[in-house]
Short mmCIF file of C-alpha atoms in Angstrom, two decimals:
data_model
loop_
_atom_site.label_atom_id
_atom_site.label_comp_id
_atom_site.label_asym_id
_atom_site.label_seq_id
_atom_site.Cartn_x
_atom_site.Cartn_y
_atom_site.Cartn_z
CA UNK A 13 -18.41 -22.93 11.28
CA UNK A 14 -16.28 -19.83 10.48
CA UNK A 15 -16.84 -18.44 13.62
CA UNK A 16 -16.05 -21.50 15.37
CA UNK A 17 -12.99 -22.21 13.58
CA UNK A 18 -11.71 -17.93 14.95
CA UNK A 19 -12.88 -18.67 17.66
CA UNK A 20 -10.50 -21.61 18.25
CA UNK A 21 -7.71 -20.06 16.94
CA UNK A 22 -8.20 -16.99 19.41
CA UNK A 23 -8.01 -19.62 22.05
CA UNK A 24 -4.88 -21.15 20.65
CA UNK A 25 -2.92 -17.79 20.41
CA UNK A 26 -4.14 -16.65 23.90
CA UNK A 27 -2.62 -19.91 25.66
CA UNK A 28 0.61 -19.45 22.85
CA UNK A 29 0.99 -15.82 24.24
CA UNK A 30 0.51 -16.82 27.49
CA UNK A 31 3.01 -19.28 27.88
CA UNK A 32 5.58 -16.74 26.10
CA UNK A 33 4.74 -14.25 28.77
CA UNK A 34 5.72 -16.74 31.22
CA UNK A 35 8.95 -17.47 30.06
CA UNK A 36 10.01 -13.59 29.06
CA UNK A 37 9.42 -13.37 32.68
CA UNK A 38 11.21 -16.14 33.40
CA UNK A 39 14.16 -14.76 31.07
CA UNK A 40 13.90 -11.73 32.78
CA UNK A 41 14.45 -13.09 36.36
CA UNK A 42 17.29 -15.53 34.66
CA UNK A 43 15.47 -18.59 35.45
CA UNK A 44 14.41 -19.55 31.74
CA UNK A 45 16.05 -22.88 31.07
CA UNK A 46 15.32 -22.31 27.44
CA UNK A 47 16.51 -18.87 27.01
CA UNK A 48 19.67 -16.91 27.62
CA UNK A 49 18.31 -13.30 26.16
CA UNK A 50 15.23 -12.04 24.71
CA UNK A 51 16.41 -11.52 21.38
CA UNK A 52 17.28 -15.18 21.03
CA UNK A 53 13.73 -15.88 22.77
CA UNK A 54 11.76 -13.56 19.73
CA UNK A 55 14.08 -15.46 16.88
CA UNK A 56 12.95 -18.77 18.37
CA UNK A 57 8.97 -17.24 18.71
CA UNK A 58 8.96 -15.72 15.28
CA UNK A 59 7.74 -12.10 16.16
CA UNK A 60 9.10 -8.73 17.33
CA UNK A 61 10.62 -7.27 20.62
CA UNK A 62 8.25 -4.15 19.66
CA UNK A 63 5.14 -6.17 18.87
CA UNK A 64 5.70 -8.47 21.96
CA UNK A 65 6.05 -5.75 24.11
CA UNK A 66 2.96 -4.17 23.07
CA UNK A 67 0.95 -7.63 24.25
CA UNK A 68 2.66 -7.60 27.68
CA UNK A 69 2.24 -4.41 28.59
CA UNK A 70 -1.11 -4.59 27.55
CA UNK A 71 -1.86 -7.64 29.03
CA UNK A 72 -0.29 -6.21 32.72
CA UNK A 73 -2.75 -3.29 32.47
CA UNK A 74 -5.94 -5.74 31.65
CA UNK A 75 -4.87 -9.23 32.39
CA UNK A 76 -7.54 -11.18 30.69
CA UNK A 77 -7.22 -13.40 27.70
CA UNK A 78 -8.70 -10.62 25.10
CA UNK A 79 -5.57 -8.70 25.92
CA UNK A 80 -3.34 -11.31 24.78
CA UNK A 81 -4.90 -11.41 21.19
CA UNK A 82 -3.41 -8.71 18.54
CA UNK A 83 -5.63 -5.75 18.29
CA UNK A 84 -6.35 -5.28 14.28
CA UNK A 85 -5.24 -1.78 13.55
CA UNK A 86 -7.12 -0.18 10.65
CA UNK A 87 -4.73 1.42 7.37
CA UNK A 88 -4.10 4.96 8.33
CA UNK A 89 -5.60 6.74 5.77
CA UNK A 90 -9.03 5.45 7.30
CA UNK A 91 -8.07 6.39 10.59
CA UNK A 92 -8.87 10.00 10.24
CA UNK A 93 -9.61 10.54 6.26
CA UNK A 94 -10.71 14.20 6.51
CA UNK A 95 -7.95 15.78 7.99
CA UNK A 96 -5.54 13.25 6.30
CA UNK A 97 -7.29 14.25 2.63
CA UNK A 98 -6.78 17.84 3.31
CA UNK A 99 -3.05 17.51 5.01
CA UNK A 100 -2.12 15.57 1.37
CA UNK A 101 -3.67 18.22 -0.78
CA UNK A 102 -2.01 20.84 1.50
CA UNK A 103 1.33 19.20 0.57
CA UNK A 104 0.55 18.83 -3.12
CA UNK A 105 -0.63 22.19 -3.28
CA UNK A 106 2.62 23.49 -1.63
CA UNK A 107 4.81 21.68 -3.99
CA UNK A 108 3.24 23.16 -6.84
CA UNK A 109 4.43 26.67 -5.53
CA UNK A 110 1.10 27.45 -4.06
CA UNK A 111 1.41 30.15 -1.24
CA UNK A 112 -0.72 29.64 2.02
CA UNK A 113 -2.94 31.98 1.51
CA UNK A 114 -4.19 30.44 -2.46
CA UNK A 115 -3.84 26.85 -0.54
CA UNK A 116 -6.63 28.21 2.14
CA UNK A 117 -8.96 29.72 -0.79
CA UNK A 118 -8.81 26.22 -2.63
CA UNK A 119 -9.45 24.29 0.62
CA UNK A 120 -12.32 26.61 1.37
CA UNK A 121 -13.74 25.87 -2.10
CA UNK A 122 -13.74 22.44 -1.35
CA UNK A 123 -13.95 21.59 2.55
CA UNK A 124 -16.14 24.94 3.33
CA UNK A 125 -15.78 25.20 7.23
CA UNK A 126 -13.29 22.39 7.23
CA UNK A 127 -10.37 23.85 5.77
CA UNK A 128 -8.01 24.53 8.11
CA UNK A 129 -6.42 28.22 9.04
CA UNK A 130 -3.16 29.40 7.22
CA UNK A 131 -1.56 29.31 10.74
CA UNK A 132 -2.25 25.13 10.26
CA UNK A 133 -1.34 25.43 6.83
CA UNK A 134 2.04 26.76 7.39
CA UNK A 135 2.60 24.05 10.14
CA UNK A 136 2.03 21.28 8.08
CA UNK A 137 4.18 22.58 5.10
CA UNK A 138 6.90 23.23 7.45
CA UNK A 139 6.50 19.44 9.37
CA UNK A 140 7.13 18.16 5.84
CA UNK A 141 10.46 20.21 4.85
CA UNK A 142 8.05 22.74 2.87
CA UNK A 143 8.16 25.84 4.40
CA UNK A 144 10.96 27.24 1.79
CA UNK A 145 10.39 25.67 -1.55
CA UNK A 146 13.41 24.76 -3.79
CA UNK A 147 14.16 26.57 -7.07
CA UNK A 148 12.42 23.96 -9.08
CA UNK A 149 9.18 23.68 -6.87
CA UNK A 150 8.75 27.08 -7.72
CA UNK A 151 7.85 26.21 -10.96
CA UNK A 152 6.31 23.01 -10.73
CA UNK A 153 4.79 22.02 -14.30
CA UNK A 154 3.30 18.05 -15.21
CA UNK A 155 5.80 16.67 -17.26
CA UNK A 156 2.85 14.50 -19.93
CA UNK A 157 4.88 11.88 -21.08
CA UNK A 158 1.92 10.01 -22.65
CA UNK A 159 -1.50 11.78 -24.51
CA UNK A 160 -4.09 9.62 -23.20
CA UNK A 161 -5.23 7.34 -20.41
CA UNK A 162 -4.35 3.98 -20.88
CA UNK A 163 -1.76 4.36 -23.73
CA UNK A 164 0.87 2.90 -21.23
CA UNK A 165 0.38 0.88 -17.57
CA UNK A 166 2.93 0.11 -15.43
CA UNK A 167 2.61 -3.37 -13.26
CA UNK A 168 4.72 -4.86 -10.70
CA UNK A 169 4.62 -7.48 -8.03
CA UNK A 170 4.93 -5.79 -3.95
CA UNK A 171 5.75 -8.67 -1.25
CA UNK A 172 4.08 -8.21 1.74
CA UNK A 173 5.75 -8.89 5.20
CA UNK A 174 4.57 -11.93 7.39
CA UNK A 175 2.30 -11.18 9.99
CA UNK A 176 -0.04 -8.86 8.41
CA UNK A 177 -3.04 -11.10 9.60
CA UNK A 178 -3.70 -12.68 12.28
CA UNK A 179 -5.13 -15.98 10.88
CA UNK A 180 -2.46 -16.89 9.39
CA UNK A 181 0.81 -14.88 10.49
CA UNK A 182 3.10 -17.04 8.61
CA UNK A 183 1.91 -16.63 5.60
CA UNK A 184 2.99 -14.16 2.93
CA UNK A 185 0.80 -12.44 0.87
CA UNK A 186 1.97 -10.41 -2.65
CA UNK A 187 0.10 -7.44 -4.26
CA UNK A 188 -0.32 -6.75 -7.91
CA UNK A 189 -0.37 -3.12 -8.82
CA UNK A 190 -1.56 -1.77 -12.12
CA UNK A 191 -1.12 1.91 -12.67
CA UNK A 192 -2.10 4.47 -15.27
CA UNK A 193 1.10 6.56 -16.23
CA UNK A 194 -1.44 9.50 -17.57
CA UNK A 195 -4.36 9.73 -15.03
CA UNK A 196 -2.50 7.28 -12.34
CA UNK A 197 -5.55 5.55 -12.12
CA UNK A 198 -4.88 1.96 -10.13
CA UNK A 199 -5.98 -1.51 -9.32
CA UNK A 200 -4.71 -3.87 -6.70
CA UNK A 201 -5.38 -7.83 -6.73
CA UNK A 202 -3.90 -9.86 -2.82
CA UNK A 203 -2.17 -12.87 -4.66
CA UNK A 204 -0.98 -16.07 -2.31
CA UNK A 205 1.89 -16.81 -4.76
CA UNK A 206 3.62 -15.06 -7.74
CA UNK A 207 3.74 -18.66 -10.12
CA UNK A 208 2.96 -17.00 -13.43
CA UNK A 209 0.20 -18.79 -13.96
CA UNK A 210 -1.53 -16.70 -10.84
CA UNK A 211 -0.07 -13.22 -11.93
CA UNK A 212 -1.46 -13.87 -15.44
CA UNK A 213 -5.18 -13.90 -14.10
CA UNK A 214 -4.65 -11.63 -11.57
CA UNK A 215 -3.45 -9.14 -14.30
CA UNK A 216 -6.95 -10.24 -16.59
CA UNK A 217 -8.81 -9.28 -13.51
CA UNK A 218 -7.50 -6.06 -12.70
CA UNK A 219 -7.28 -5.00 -16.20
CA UNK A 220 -10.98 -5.77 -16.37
CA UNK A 221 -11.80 -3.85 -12.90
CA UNK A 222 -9.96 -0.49 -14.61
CA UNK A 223 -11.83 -0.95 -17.88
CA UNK A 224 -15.47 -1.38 -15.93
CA UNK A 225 -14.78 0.75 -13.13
CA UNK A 226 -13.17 3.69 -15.03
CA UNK A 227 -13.82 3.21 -19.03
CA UNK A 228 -10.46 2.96 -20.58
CA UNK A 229 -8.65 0.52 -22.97
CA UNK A 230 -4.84 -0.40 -22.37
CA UNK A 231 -2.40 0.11 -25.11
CA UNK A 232 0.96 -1.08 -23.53
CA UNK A 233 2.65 -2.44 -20.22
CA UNK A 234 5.46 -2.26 -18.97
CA UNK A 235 6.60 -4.38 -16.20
CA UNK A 236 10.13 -5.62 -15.27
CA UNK A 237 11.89 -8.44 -16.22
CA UNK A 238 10.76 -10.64 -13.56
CA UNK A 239 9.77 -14.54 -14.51
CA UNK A 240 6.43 -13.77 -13.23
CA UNK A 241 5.88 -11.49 -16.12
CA UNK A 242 7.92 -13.26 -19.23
CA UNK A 243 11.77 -12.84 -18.03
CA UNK A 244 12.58 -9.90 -20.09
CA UNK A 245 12.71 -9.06 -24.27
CA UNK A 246 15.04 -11.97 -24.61
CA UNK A 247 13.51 -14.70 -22.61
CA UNK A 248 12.91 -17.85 -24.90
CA UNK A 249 9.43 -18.76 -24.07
CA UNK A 250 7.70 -15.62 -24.40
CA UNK A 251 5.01 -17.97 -26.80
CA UNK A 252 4.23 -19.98 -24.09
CA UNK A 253 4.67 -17.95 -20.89
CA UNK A 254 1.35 -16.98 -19.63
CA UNK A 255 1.28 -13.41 -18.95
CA UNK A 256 2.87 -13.29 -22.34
CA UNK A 257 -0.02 -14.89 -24.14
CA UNK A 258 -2.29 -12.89 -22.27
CA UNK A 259 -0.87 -9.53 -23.65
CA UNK A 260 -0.65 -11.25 -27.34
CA UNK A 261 -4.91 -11.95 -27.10
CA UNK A 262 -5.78 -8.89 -25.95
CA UNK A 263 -3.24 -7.02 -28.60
CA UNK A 264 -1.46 -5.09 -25.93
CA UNK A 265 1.88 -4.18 -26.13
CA UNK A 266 4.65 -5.32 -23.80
CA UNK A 267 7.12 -2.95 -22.63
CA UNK A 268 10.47 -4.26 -20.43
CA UNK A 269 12.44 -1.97 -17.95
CA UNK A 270 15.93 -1.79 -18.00
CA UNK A 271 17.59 -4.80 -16.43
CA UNK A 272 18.54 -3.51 -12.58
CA UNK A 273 16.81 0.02 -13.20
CA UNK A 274 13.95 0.04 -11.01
CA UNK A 275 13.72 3.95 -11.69
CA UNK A 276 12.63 3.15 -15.20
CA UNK A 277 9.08 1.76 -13.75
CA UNK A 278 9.55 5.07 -11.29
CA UNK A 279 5.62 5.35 -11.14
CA UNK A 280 4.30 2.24 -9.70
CA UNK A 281 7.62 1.82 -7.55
CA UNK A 282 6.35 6.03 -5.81
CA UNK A 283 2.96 3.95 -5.90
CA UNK A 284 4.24 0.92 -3.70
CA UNK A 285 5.63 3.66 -1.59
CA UNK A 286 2.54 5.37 -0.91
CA UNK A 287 0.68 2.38 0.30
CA UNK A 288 3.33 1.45 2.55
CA UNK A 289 3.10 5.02 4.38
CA UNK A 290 -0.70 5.76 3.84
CA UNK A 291 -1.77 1.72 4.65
CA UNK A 292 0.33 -1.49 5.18
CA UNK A 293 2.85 0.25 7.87
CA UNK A 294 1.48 -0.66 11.20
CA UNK A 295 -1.81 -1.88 10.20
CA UNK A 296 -3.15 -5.29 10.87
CA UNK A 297 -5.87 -7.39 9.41
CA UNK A 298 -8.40 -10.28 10.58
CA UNK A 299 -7.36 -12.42 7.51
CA UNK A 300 -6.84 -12.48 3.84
CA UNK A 301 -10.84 -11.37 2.92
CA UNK A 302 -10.26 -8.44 5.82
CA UNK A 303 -6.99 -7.17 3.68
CA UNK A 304 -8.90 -7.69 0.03
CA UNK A 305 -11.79 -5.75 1.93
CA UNK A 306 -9.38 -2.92 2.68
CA UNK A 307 -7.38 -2.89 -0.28
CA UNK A 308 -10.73 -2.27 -2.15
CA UNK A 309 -10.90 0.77 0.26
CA UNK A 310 -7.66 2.50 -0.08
CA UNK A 311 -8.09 1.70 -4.32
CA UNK A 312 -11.22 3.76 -4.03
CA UNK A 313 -9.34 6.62 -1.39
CA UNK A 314 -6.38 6.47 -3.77
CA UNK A 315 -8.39 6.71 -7.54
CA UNK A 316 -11.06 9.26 -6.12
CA UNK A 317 -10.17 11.39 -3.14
CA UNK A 318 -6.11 11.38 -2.48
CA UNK A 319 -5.16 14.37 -4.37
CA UNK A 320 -1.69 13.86 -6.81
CA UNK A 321 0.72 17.25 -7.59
CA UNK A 322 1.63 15.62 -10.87
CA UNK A 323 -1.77 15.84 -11.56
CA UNK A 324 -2.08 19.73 -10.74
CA UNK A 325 -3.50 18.99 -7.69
CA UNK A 326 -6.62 16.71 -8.91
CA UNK A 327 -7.14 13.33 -7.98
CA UNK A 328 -6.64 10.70 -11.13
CA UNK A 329 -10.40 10.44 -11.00
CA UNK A 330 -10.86 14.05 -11.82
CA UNK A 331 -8.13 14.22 -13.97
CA UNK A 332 -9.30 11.43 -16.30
CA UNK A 333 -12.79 13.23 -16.37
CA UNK A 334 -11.72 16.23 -16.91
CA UNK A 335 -9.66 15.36 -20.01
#
């Protein structure tokens, strides 16, 4: 039944794209009756210039209906994880004042025959502004603002853009990140909405994943003032708000930013940063179990094989061990 039901809507975008091929043709001859420009013609469609343009041109080169159907693109960290592990510890290594010679002995440690040659090593540092370090990279040092894993978690809510599977690629999907400010250690739950109600057991979820995954306790969150998460210090139904009577049964302390001071939650909003650039920009999934599948993956890259410079150059796996 589930393969009869993708299989039917493959069909359906195929004709869909079809007949929009037609009349961008059409437009571009100046015999669309419908359409004075192309812009106007992608407003009215719903979808990019750039992302049409990749189905055209790839339908031209191999015009059959496979070609009209968008191609799922895999997160990038997946797409070569070797080379992009070691290119990320490079960096990290580099902003902790590291030299390219101590970077290659610590990659050789590590990747044995895989570590790449200083010559690389200097390439990369320089592609990413590193080749001359700044006065203050020189002496790069963890600032520990807390003395234990989970003695303070940041959360937050990250919209995702439309279009980020193909199923359904009008519907919008939300992430909730949890994030360890000692070991940055994280979770990620795909939510359909951010009612309160949803957050609330998305947040009992991911706060269970952390403690059976990785063994810790959480003290204290803080999260932003959002109504998702209780409106702020001052809000009047903190009794009754849901992800407020979560935090009051499991005795966990709740911690609010500073209203319009996104900077104060710093860590998960670097975080939301990272997965844009390492996994949601330009990648595209089958449907919403494809993107939980994948999220699962780059929790797993992120926790136990992305390597942090806050963290001396560890990943928060090894740094929670090792304290």
């Amino acid at each position: 039944m589930v393969s009869s039901n993708k299989n039917l809507i493959s069909r359906t975008l195929a004709v869909r794209m079809m007949a929009c091929i037609d009349e961008y043709e059409a437009i571009k001859s100046k015999t669309s009756k419908q359409f004075k420009s192309v812009k106007e013609f992608c407003k009215y469609n719903k979808f990019s210039h750039q992302n049409f343009m990749k189905i055209y041109h790839r339908y031209k080169a191999n015009p059959c209906p496979e070609a009209l159907l968008p191609q799922k693109r895999g997160p990038k960290f997946q797409r070569n994880r070797t080379d992009l592990e070691i290119e990320n510890m490079i960096i990290e290594l580099r902003k902790l004042g590291k030299k390219r010679f101590e970077i290659k002995q610590i990659l050789k440690k590590k990747y044995l025959e895989l570590a790449p040659s200083e010559t690389t090593i200097y390439n990369i540092c320089k592609r990413n502004g590193l080749n001359k370090l700044k006065k203050a990279q020189k002496e790069e040092k963890r600032k520990i603002i807390m003395k234990k894993v989970g003695e303070l978690v940041h959360i937050d809510l990250h919209q995702i853009s439309k279009g980020i599977t193909i199923a359904e690629p009008n519907q919008t999907y939300y992430l909730l990140g949890v994030i360890d400010d000692y070991t940055r250690l994280c979770w990620l739950e795909v939510l359909d909405n951010k009612k309160a109600l949803t957050v609330m057991f998305a947040t009992l979820k991911a706060f269970n994943m952390l403690r059976m995954r990785y063994g810790f306790e959480i003290d204290a969150v803080m999260s932003d003032n959002g109504a998702e998460f209780g409106s702020g210090k001052f809000a009047k139904n903190k009794e009754e708000h849901p992800f407020e009577r979560l935090l009051t049964e499991m005795e966990i302390k709740h911690i609010y930013t500073k209203p319009y001071r996104p900077q104060t939650n710093g860590k998960i909003e670097r975080f939301w940063k990272t997965l844009k650039d390492e996994f949601l920009e330009d990648s595209l999934f089958n449907d919403k179990e494809d993107l939980k599948d994948e999220i699962l993956g780059f929790i797993a890259y992120y926790n136990e094989h992305r390597p942090h410079s806050s963290l001396n150059g560890l990943t928060p796996l090894e740094f929670h061990q090792k304290m």
